[in-house]
mmCIF file of C-alpha atoms and ligand atoms in Angstrom:
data_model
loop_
_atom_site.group_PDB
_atom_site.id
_atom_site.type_symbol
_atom_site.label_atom_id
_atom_site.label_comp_id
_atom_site.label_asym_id
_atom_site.label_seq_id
_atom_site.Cartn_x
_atom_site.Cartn_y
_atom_site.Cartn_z
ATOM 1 C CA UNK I 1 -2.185 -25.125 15.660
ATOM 2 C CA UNK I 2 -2.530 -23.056 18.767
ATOM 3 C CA UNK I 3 -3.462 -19.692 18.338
ATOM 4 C CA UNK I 4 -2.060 -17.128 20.344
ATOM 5 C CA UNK I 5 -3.827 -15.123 22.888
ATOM 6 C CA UNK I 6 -5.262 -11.763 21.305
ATOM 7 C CA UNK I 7 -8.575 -10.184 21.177
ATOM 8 C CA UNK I 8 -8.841 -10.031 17.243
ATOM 9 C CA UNK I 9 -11.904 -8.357 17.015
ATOM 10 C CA UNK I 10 -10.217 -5.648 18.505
ATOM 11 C CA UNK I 11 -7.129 -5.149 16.604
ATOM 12 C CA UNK I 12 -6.346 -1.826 15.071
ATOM 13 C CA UNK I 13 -3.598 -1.274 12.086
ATOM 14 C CA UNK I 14 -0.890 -1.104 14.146
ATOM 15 C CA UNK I 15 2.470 -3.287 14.862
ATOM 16 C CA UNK I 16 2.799 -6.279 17.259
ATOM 17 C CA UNK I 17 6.200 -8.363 17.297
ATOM 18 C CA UNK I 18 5.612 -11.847 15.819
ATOM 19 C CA UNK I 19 7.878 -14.876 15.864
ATOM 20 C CA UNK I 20 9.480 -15.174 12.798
ATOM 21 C CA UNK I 21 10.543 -12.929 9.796
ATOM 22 C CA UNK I 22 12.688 -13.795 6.466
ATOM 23 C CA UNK I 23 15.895 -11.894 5.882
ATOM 24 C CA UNK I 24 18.070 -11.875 2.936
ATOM 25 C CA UNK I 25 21.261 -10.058 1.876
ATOM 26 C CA UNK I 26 22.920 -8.954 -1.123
ATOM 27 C CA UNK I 27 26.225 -8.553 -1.326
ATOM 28 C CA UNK I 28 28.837 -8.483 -4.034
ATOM 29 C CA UNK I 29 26.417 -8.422 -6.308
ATOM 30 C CA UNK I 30 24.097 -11.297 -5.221
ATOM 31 C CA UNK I 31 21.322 -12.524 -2.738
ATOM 32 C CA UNK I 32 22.276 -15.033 0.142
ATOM 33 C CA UNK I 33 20.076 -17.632 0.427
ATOM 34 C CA UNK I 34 18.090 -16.056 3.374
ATOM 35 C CA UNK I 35 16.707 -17.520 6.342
ATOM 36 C CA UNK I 36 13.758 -16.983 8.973
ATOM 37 C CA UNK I 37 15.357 -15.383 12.269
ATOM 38 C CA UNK I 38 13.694 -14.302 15.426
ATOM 39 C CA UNK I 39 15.254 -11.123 16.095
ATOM 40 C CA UNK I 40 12.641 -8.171 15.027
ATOM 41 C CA UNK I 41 15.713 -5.543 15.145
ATOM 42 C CA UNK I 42 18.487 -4.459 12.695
ATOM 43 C CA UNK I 43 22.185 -3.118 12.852
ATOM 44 C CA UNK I 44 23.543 -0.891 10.662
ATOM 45 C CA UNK I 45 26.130 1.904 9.852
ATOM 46 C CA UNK I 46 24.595 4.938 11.295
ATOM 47 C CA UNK I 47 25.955 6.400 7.521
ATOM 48 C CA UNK I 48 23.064 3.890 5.535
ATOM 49 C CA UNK I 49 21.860 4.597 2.571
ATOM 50 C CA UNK I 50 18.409 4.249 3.370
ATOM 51 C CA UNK I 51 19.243 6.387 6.663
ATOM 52 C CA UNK I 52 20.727 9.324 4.146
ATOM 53 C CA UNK I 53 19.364 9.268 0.914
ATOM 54 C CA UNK I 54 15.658 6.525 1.279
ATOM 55 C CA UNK I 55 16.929 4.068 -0.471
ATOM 56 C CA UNK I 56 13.845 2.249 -0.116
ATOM 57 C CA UNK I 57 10.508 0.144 -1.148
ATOM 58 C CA UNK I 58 8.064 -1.844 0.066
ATOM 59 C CA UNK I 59 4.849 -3.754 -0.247
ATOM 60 C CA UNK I 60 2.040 -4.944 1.482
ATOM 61 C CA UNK I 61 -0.454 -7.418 1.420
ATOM 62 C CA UNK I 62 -2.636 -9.715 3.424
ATOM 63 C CA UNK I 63 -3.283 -14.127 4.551
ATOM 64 C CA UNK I 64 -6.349 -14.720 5.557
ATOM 65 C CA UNK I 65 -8.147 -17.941 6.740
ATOM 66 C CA UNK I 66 -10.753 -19.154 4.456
ATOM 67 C CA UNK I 67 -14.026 -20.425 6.219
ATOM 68 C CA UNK I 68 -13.042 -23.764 5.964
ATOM 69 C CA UNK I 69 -9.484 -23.476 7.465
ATOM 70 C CA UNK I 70 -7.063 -22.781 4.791
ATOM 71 C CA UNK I 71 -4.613 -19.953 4.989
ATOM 72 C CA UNK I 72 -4.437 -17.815 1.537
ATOM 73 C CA UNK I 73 -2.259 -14.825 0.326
ATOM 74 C CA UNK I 74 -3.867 -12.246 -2.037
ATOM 75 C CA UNK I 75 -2.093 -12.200 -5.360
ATOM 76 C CA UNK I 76 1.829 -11.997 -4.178
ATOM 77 C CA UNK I 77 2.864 -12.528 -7.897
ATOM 78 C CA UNK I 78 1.664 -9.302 -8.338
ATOM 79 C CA UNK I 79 3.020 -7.457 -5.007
ATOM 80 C CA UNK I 80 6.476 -9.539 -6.563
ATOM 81 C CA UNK I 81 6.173 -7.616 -10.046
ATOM 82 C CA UNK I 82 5.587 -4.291 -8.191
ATOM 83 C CA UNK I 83 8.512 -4.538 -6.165
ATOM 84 C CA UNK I 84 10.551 -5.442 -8.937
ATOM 85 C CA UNK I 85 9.597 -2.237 -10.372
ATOM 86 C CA UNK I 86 9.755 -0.252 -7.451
ATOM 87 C CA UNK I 87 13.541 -1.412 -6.939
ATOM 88 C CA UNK I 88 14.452 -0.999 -10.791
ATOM 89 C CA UNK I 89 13.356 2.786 -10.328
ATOM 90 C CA UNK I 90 15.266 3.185 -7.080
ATOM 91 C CA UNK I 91 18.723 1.339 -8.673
ATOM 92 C CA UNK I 92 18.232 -1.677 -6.252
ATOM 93 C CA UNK I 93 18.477 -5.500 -7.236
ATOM 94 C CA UNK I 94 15.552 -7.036 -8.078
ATOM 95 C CA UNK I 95 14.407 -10.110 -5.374
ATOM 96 C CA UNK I 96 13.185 -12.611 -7.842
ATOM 97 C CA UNK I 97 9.350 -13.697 -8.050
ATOM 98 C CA UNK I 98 9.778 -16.744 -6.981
ATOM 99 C CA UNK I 99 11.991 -16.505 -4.139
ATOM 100 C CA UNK I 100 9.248 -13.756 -3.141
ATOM 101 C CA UNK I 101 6.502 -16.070 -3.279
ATOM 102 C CA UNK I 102 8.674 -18.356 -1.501
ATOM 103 C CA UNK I 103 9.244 -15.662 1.210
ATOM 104 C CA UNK I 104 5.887 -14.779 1.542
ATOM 105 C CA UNK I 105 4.704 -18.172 2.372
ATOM 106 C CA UNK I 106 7.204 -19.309 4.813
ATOM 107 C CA UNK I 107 6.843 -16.366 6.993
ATOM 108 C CA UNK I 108 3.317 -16.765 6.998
ATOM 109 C CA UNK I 109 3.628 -20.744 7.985
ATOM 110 C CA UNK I 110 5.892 -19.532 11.036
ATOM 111 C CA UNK I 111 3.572 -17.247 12.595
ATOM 112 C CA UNK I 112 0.492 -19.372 11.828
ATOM 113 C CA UNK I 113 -0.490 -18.621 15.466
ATOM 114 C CA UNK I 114 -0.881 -15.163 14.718
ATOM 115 C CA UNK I 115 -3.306 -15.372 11.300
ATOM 116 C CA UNK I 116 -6.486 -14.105 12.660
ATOM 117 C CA UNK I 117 -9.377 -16.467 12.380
ATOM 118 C CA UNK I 118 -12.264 -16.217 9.703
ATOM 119 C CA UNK I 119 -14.853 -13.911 10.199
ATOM 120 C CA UNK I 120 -12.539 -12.185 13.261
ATOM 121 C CA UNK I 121 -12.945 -9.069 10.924
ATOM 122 C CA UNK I 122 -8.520 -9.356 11.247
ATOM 123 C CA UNK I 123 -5.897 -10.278 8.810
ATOM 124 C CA UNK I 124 -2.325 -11.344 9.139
ATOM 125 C CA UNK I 125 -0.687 -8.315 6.987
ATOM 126 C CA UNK I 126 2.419 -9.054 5.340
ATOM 127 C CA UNK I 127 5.214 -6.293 4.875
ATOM 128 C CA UNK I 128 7.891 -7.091 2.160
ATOM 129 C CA UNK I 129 10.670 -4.225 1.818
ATOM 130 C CA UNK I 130 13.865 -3.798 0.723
ATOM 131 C CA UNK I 131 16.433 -1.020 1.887
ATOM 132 C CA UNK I 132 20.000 0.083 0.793
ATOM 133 C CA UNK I 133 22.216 -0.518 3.823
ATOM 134 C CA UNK I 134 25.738 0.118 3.625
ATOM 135 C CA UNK I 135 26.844 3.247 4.178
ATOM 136 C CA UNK I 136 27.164 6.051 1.682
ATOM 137 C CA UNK I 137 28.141 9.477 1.832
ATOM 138 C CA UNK I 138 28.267 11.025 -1.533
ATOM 139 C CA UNK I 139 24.836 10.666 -3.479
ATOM 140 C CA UNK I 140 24.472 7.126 -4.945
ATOM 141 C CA UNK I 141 22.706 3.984 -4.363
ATOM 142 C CA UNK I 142 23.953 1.622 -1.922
ATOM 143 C CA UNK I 143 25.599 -1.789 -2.951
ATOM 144 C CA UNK I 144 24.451 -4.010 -0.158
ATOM 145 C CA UNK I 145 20.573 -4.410 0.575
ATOM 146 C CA UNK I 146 18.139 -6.171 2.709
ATOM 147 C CA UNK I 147 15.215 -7.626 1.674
ATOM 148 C CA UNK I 148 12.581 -8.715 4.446
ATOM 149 C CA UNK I 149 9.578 -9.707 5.461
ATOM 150 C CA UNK I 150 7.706 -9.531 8.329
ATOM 151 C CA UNK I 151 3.985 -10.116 9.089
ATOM 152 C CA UNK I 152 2.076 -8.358 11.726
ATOM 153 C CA UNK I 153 -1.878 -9.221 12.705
ATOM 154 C CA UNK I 154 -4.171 -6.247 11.931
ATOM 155 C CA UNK I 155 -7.860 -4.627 12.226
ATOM 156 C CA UNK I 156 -9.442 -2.052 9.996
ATOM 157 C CA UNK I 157 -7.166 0.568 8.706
ATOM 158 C CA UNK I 158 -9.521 3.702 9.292
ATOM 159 C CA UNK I 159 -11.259 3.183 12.645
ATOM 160 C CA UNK I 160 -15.164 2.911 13.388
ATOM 161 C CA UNK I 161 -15.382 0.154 10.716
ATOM 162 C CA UNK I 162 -17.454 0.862 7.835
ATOM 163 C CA UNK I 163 -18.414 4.232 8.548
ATOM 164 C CA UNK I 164 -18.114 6.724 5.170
ATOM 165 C CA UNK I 165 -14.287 8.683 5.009
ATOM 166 C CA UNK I 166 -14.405 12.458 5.081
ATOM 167 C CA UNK I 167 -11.668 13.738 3.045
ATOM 168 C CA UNK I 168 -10.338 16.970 1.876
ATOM 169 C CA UNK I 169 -8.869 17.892 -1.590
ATOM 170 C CA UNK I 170 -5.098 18.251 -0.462
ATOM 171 C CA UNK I 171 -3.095 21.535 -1.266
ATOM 172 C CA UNK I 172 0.231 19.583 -1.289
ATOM 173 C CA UNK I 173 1.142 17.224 -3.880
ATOM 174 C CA UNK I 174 1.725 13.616 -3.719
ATOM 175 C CA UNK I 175 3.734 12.770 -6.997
ATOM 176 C CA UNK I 176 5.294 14.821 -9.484
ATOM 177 C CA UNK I 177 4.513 14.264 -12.828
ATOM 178 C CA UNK I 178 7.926 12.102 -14.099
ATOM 179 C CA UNK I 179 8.756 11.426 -10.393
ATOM 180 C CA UNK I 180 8.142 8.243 -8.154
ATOM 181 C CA UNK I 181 4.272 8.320 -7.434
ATOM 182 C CA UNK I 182 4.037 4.902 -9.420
ATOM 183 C CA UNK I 183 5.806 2.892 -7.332
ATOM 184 C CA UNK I 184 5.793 2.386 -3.804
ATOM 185 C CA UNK I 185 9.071 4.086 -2.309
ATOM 186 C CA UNK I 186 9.125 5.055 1.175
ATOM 187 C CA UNK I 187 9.736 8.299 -0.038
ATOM 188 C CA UNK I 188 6.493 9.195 -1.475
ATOM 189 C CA UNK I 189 4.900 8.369 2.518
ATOM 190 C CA UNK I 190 7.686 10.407 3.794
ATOM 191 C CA UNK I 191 7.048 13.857 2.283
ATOM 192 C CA UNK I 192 2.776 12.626 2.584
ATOM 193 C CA UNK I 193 3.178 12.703 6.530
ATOM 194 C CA UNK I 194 2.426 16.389 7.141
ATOM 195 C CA UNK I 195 -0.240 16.447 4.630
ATOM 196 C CA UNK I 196 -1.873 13.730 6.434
ATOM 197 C CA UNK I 197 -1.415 14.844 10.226
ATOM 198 C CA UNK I 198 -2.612 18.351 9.301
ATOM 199 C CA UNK I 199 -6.074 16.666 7.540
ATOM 200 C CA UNK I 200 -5.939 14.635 10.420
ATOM 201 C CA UNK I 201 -5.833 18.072 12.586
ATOM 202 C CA UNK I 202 -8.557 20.137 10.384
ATOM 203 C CA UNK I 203 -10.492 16.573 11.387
ATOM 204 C CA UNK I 204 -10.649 14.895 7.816
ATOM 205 C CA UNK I 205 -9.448 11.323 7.414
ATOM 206 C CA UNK I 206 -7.919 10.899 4.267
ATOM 207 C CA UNK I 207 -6.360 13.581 0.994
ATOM 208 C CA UNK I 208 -7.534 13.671 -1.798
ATOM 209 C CA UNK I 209 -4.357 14.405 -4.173
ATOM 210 C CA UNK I 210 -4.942 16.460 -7.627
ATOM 211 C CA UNK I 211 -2.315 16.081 -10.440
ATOM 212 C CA UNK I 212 0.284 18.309 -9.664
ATOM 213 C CA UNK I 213 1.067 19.991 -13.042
ATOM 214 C CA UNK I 214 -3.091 20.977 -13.535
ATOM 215 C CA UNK I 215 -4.245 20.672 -10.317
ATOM 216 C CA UNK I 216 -7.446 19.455 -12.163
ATOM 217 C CA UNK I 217 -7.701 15.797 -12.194
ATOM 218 C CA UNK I 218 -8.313 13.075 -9.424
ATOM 219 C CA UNK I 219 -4.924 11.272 -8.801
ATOM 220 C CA UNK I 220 -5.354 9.072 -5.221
ATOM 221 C CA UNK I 221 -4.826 9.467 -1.647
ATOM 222 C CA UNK I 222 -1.837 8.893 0.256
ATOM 223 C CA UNK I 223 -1.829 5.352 0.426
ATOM 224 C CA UNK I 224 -5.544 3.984 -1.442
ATOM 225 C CA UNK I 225 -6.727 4.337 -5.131
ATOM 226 C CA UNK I 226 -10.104 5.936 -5.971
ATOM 227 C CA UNK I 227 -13.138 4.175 -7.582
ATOM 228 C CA UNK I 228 -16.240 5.999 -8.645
ATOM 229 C CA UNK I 229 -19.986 4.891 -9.761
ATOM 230 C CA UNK I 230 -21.422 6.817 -12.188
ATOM 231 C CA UNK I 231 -25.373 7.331 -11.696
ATOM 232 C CA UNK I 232 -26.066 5.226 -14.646
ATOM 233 C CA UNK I 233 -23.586 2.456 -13.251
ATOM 234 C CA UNK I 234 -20.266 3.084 -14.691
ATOM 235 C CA UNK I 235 -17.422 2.034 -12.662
ATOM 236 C CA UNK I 236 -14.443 4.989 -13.161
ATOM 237 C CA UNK I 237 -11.254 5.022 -12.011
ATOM 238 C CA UNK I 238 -8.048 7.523 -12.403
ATOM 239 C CA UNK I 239 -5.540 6.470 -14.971
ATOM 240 C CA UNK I 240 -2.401 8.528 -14.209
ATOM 241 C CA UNK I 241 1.500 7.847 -14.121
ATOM 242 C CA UNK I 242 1.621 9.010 -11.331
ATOM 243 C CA UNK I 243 -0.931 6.806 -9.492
ATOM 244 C CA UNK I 244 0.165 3.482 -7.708
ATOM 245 C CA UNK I 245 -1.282 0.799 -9.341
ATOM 246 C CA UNK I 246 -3.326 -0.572 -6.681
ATOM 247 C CA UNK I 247 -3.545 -4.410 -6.813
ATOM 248 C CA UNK I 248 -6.914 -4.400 -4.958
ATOM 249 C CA UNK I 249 -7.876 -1.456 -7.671
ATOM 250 C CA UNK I 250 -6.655 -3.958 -10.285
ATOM 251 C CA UNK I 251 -8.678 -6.739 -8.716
ATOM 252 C CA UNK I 252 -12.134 -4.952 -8.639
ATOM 253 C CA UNK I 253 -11.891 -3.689 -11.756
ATOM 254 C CA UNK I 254 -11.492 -7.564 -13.156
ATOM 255 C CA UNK I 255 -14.355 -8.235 -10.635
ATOM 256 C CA UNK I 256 -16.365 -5.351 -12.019
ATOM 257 C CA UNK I 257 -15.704 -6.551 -15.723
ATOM 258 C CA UNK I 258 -15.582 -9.720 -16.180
ATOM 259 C CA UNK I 259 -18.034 -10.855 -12.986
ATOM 260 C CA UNK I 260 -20.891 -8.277 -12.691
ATOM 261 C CA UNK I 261 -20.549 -7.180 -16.206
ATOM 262 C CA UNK I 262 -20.307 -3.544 -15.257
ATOM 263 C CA UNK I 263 -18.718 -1.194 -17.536
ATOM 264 C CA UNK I 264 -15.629 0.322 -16.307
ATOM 265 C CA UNK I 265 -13.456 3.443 -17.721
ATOM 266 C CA UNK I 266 -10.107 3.686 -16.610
ATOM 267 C CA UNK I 267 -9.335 7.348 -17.692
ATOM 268 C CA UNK I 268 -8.531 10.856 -16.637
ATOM 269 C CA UNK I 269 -11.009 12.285 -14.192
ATOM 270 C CA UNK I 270 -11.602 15.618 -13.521
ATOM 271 C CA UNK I 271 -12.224 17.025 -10.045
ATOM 272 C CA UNK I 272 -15.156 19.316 -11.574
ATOM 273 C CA UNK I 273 -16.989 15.992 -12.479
ATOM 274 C CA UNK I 274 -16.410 14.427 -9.097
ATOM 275 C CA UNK I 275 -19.564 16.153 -7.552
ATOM 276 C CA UNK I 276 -21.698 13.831 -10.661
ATOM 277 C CA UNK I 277 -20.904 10.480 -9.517
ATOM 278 C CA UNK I 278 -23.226 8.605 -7.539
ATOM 279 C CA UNK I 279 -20.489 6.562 -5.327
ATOM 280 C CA UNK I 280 -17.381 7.104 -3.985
ATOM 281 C CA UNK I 281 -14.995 4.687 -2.655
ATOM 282 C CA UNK I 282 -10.952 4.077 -1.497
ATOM 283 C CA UNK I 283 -9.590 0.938 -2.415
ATOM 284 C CA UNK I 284 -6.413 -0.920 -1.184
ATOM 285 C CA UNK I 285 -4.799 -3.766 0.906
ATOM 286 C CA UNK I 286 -4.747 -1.447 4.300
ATOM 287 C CA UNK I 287 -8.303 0.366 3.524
ATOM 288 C CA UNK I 288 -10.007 -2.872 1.737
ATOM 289 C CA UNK I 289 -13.204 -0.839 0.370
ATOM 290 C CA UNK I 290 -14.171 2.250 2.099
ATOM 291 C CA UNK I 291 -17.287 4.564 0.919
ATOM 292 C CA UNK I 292 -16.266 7.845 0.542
ATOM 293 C CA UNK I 293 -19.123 10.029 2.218
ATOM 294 C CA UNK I 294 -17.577 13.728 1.504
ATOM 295 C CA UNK I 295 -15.455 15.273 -0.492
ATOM 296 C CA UNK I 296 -14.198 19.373 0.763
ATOM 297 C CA UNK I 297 -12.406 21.355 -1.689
ATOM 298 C CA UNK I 298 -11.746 24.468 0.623
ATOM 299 C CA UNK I 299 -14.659 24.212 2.860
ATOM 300 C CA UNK I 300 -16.501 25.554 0.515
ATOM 301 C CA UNK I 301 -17.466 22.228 -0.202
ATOM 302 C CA UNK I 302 -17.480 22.449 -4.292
ATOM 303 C CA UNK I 303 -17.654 18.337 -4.341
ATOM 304 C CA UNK I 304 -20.176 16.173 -2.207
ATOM 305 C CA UNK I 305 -20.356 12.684 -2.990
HETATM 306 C C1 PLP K 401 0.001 0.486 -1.560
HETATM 307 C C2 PLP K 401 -0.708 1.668 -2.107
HETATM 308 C C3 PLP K 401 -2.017 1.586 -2.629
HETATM 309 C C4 PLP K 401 -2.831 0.321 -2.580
HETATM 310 O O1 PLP K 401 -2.305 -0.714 -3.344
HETATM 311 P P1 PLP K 401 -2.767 -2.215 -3.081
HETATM 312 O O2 PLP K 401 -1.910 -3.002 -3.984
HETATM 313 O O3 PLP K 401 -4.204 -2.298 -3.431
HETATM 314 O O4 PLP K 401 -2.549 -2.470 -1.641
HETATM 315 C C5 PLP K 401 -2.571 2.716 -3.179
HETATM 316 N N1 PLP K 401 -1.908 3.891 -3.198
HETATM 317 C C6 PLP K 401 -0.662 4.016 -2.693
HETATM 318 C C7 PLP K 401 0.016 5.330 -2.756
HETATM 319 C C8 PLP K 401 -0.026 2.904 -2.139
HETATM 320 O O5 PLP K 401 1.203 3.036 -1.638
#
């Protein structure tokens, strides 16, 4: 297979148009079959209900080629179960598993020529989402959706490669207590967009959110889970209902576990004993593992990692 023409050491985490993405529809109360089309675009009523009221969810996750040629996904069975979570919460129909799967792999087979080689340092990153696209007017979910999937060849999320994250402990709040942090609605990005261009502006990279009802514990940051390392070796991570259950989190836990026999705590964690651990680190599909090198609460700097 030819592979297109791009400098993939030098990608960043941004968009570029690929061949092929899978689209399916439900209507009257069921999914078409779906197909792989060319066109990157989409028509709707101006009066959508993802346009008016967010209707939707997404996921994302990565194919890479292995070092002797194969292409893999990472876990889709799980990125399947999230969504069907995600869309139960938002009153959308669930896509099943195995059609996901399905979805996954075929739109990864038709842009083969954009899956960045091994050891490029780039990744072919897949975006499943769903949206509710008829139009509605009064408040309620829509009744016809799109699911879709489209795949896009990326570099490191946060630039400089592995260089250690500044990040600040946020004032706003990501995810109210019985609200929507746990699943991954375009929602919770949307109202995380000023709190991340304003750290971005007071030149951190990342927020750290606190639980909003206390304002006391370690939740995540916009869009990565947290892992810490005690100084006797302890792996500790947030547990929270309002946290998105990171599949990479998920992973290195198991790794952590079950591999290097490291004991890990998933439990509350309280900012004030932040400033104890020994290692910081943000974990997820877009910001793989990235070491956490300081940690501002006001300036005054009351946690340093
Ligand atoms: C997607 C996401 C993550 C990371 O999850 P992975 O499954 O590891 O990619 C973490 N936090 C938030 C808020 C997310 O949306």
């Amino acid at each position: 297979m030819e592979k297109k023409n791009i400098d993939w050491g030098n990608l960043g985490f941004a968009y570029m148009e690929t061949d092929k993405r899978f689209v399916s529809n439900f209507k009257g109360g069921a999914w078409d079959e779906g197909a792989l089309i060319s066109d990157a675009n989409v028509t709707m009523s101006e009066c959508a209900c993802v346009l008016q009221y967010a209707q939707t969810c997404f996921e994302g996750l990565k194919a890479y080629t292995t070092e002797d040629g194969h292409i893999v996904t990472f876990r889709p069975d799980l990125n399947a179960e999230r969504m069907e979570a995600s869309a139960k919460r938002l009153e959308m129909p669930v896509f099943p598993k195995e059609r996901f799967i399905d979805a996954v792999v075929q739109v990864v087979a038709a842009n083969e020529a954009y899956v960045p080689p091994f050891g490029s340092g780039a990744t072919l990153y897949l975006r499943p989402y769903m949206y509710g696209k008829n139009a509605v007017i009064g408040v309620k979910p829509a009744d016809e959706f799109e699911f879709r999937v489209f795949c896009t060849p990326v570099g490191p999320y946060f630039k400089g490669g592995v260089k250690p994250l500044t990040i600040r402990v946020s004032d706003f709040d990501r995810a109210a207590p019985n609200g929507t942090g746990h699943i991954k609605a375009g929602l919770n990005y949307a109202m995380s967009l000023y709190a991340i261009m304003s750290a971005h502006r007071e030149g951190f990279d990342e927020n750290m959110y606190l639980d909003p009802k206390t304002r006391t514990k370690v939740e995540e940051t916009g869009g990565a889970n947290f892992l810490f390392v005690t100084k006797d070796n302890k792996v500790v991570t947030p547990k929270s209902g309002s946290i998105l259950p990171s599949i990479t989190r998920r992973s290195l836990v198991h790794v952590a576990k079950e591999y290097l026999g490291l004991e890990v705590e998933e439990r509350e964690v309280f900012f004030d004993e932040v400033k104890d651990f020994a290692e910081c680190g943000l974990c997820g599909t877009a910001a793989v593992i990235s070491p956490v090198g300081k940690i501002v609460d006001h300036e005054i700097g009351r946690a340093h990692v």
